[in-house]
Coordinates of C-alpha atoms and ligand atoms in Angstrom, one line a residue:
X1 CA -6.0 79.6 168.2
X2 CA -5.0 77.8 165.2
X3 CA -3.9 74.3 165.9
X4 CA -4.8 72.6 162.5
X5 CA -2.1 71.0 160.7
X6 CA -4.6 69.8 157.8
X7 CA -2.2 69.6 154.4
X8 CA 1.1 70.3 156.3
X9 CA 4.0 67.1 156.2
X10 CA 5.8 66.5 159.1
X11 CA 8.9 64.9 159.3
X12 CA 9.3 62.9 162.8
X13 CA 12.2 61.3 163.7
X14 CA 12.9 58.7 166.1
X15 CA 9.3 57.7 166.1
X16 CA 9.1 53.9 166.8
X17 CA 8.6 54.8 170.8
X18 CA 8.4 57.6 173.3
X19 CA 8.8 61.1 172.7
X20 CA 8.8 60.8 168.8
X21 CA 6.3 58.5 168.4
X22 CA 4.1 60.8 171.2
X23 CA 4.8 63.5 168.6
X24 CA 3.8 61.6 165.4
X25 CA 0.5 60.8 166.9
X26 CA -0.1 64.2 168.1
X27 CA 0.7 65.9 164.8
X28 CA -1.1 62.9 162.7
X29 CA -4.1 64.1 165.6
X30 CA -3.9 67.6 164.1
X31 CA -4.5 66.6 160.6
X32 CA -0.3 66.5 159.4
X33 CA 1.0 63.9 156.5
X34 CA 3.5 62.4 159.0
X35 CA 6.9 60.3 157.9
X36 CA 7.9 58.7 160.4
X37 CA 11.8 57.9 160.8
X38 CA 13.8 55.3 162.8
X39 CA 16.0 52.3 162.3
X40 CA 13.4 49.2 163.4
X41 CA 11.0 48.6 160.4
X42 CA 8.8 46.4 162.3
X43 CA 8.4 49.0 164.8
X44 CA 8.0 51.9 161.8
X45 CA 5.0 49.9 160.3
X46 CA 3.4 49.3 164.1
X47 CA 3.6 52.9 164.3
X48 CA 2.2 53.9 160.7
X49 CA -0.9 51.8 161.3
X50 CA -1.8 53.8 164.9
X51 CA -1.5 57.3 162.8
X52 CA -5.0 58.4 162.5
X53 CA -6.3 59.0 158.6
X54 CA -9.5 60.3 159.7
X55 CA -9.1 64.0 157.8
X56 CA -7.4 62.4 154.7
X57 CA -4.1 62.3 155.7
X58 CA -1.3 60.2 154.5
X59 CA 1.5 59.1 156.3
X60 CA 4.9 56.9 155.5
X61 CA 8.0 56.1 156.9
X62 CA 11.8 56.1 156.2
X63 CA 14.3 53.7 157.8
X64 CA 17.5 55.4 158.5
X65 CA 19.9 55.1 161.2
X66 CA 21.4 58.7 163.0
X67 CA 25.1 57.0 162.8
X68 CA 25.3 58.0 159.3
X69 CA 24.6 61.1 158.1
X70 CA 24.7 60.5 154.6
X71 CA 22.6 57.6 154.1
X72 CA 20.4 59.2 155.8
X73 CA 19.9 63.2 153.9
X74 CA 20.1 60.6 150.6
X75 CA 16.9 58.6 152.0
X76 CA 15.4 61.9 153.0
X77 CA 15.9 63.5 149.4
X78 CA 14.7 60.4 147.8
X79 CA 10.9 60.9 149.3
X80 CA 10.7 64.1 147.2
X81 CA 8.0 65.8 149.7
X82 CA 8.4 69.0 150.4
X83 CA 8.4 69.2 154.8
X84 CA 6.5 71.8 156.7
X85 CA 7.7 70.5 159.9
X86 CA 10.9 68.9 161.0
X87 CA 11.1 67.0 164.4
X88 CA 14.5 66.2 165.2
X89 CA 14.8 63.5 167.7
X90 CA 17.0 60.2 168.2
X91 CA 18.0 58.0 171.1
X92 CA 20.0 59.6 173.7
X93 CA 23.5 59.2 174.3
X94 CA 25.0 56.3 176.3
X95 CA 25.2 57.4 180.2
X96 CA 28.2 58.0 182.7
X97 CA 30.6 60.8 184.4
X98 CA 32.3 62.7 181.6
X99 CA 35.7 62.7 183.0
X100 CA 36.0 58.5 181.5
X101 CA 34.0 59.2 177.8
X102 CA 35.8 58.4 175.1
X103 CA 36.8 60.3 172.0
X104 CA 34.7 57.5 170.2
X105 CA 31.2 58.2 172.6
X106 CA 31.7 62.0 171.8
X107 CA 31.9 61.4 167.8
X108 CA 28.7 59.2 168.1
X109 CA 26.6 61.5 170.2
X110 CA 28.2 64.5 167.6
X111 CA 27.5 62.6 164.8
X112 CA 23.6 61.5 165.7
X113 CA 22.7 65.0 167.0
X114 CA 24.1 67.6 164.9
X115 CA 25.8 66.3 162.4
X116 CA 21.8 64.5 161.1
X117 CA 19.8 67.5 162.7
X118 CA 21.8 69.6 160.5
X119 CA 21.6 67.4 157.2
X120 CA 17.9 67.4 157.6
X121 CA 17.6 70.4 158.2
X122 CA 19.7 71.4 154.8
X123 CA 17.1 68.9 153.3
X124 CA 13.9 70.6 154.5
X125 CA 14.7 74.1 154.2
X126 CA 14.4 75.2 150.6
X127 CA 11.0 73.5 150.9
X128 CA 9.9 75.7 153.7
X129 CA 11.0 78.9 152.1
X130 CA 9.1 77.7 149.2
X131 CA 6.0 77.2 151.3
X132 CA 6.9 80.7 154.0
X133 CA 6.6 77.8 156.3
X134 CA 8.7 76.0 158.3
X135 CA 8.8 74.5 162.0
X136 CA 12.1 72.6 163.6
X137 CA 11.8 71.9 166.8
X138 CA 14.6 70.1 168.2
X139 CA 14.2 67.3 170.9
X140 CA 16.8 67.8 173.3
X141 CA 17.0 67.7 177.3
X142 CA 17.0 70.0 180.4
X143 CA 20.6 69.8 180.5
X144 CA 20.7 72.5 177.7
X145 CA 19.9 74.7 180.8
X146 CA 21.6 73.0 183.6
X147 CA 24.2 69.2 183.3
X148 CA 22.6 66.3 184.7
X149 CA 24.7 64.6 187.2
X150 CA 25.9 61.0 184.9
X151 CA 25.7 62.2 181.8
X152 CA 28.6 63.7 180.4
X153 CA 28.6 63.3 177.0
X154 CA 24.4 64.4 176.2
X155 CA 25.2 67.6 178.9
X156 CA 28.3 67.8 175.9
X157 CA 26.5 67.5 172.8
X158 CA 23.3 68.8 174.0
X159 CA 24.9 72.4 174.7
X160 CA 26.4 72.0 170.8
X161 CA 22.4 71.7 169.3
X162 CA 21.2 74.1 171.2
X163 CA 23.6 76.8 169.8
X164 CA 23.4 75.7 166.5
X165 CA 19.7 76.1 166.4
X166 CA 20.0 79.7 168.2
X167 CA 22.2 80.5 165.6
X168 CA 19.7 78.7 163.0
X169 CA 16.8 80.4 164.1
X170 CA 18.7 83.6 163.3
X171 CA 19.6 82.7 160.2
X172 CA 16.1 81.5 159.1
X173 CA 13.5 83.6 161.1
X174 CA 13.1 86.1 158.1
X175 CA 11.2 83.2 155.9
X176 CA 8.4 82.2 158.3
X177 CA 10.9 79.1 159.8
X178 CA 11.3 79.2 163.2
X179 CA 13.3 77.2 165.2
X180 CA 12.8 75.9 168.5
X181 CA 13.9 73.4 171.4
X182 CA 11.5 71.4 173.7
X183 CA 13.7 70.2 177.0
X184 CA 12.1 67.1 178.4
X185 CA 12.4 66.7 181.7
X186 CA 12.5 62.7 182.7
X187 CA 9.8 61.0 180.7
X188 CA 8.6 57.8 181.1
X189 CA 9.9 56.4 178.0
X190 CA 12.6 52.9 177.6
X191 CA 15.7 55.9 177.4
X192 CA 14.4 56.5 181.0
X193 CA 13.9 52.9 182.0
X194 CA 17.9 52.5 180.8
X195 CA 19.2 55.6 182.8
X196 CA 16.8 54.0 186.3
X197 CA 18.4 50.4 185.4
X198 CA 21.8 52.0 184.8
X199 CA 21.4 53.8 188.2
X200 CA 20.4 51.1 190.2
X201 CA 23.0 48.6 189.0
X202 CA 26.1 51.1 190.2
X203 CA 24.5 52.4 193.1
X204 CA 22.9 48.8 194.4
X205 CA 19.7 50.8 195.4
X206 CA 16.4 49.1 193.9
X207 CA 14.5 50.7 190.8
X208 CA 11.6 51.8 192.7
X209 CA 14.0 53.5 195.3
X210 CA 16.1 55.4 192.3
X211 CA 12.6 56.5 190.4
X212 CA 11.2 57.5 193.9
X213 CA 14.3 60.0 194.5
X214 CA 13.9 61.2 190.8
X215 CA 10.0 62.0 191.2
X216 CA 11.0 64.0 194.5
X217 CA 13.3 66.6 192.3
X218 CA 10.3 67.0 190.4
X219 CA 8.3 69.8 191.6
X220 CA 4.9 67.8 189.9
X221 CA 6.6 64.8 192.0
X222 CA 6.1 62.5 189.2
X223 CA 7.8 61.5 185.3
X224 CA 6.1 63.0 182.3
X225 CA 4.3 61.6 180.0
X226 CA 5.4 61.3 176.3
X227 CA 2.4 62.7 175.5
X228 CA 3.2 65.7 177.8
X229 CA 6.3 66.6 175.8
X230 CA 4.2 66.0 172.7
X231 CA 1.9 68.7 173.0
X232 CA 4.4 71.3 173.5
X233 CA 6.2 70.3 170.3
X234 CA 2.8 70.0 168.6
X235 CA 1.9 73.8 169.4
X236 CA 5.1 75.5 168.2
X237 CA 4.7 73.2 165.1
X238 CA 1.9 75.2 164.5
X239 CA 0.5 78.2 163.1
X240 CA -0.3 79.9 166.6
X241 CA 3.3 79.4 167.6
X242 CA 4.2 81.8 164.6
X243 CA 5.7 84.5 166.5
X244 CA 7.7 82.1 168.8
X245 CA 11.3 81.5 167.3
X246 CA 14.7 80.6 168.8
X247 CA 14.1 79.7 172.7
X248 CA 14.4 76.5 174.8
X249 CA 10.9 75.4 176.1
X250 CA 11.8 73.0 178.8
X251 CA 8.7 70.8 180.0
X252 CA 9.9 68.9 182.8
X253 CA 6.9 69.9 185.7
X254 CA 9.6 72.7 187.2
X255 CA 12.7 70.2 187.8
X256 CA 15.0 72.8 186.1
X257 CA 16.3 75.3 188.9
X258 CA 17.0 78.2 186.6
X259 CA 14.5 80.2 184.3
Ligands
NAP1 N1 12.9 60.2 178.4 C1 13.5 61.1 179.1 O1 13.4 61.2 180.3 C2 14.3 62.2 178.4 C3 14.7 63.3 179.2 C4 15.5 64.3 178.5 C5 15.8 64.2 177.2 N2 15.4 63.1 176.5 C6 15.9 63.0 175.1 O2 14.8 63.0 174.2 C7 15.1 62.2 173.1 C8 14.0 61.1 172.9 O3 13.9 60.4 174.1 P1 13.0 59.2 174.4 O4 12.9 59.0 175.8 O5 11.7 59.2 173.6 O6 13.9 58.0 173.8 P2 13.7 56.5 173.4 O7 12.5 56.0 174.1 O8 15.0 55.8 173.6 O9 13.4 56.6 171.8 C9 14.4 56.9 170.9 C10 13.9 56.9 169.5 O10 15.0 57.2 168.6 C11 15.2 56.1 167.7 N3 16.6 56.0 167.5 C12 17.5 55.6 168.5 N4 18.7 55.6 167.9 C13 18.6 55.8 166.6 C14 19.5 55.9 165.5 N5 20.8 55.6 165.6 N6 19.0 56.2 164.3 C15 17.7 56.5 164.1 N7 16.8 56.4 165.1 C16 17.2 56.1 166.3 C17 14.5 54.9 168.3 O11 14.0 54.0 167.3 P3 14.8 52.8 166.6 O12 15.4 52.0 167.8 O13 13.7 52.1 165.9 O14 15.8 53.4 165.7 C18 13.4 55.5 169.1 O15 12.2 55.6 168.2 C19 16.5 61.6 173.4 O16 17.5 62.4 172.8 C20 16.5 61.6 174.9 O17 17.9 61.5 175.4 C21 14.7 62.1 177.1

């Protein structure tokens, strides 16, 4: 099975901690040019310096911020690589019950997940058909499949990316892009630590009491690791996952109650 990703550039965004920077590591492992993307420059340049250069490859980074679009597919243009693999990823949206968002939380969570998945992913594109190559896989959540109880706006917005990458990958499967979602289940990343504290502040119940009653859902009885939802990105970024295009790939150790 081919996992190398020797000469292939990789775009990974949100890559300063958890999930992305799991994901940058992992692809970095398999040989990719990695640029990493986030808003914390300090953080970026930590990051850069644990990306392993061992097979000759080069990595950089870009520092954007998801709240505007623009900026951000102008920054993107302006490295003038041409991307083999896109990550999309970002923070998650702020938590509570739907019912009390307002129109303000909806245009941010729009505006950070689709509105800058789909900018990079007009940025990337004509590069890939160039190539006959191309990999997004989108970073989104379980509640693509099924809402999470607290919160309302992601269960919103996260139903919005995974339709417009179905429809992508329909659009794009004929020049060797694929397109693809991987649905964490609850990682132990700081967007986790936030949803625990969050919990434990409304409800009055302790940290370790909340996290307990999470890992029970959780058929594996524990959180992921980053590094879990890592390899599953890393494999349909690469040339084994070839034949894999347009499906959710949730890996949350079996929380999900549906297929
Ligand atoms: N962890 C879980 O249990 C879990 C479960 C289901 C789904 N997810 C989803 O998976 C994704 C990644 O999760 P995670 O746990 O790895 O999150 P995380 O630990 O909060 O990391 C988020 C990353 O995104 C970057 N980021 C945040 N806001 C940004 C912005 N406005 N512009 C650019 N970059 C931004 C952060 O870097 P900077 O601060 O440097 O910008 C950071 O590198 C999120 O959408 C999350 O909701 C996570």
């Amino acid at each position: 099975m081919n996992l190398n990703l020797t000469h292939k550039n990789a775009l990974v965004c949100g890559s300063t901690q958890g999930i992305g920077k799991a994901s940058a590591i992992q692809l970095a492992t398999l040989g990719a040019n990695v640029t990493l993307v986030a808003r914390n420059e300090e953080k970026l340049n930590d990051v850069l310096s644990e990306l392993p250069t061992d097979q000759g490859q080069s990595h950089t980074y870009v520092v954007a911020d998801f709240l505007d679009p623009e900026k951000l597919q102008q920054k993107i243009s302006r490295t003038n690589h041409i991307y083999h693999i896109l990550i999309n990823n970002t923070g998650g949206p702020a938590a509570g019950p739907v019912f009390g968002a307002t129109l303000d939380e909806f245009e941010r969570a729009f505006t950070q997940h689709l509105k800058c998945n789909h900018v990079l992913v007009q940025s990337v594109v004509p590069g890939m058909k160039t190539e006959g190559y191309g990999r997004i896989i989108n970073v989104i959540s379980t509640s693509v499949k099924q809402p999470l109880n607290g919160l309302g706006v992601s269960n919103t917005i996260r139903g919005a990316v995974g339709n417009w990458s179905k429809t992508l990958a329909n659009e794009l499967g004929a020049y060797g892009i694929t397109v693809n979602n991987v649905l964490p289940g609850a990682t132990a990343t700081e967007r986790l630590n936030e949803i625990i504290n969050n919990k434990a502040k409304k409800t009055g119940k302790s940290v370790e009491e909340i996290s307990e009653t999470m890992m029970n859902e959780v058929p594996a009885k524990r959180f992921a690791k980053p590094e879990e939802i890592a390899n599953a990105i890393a494999f349909l970024a690469s040339e084994a996952a070839s034949y894999i295009n347009g499906i959710n790939v949730p890996v949350d150790g079996g929380r999900t109650k549906s297929l």
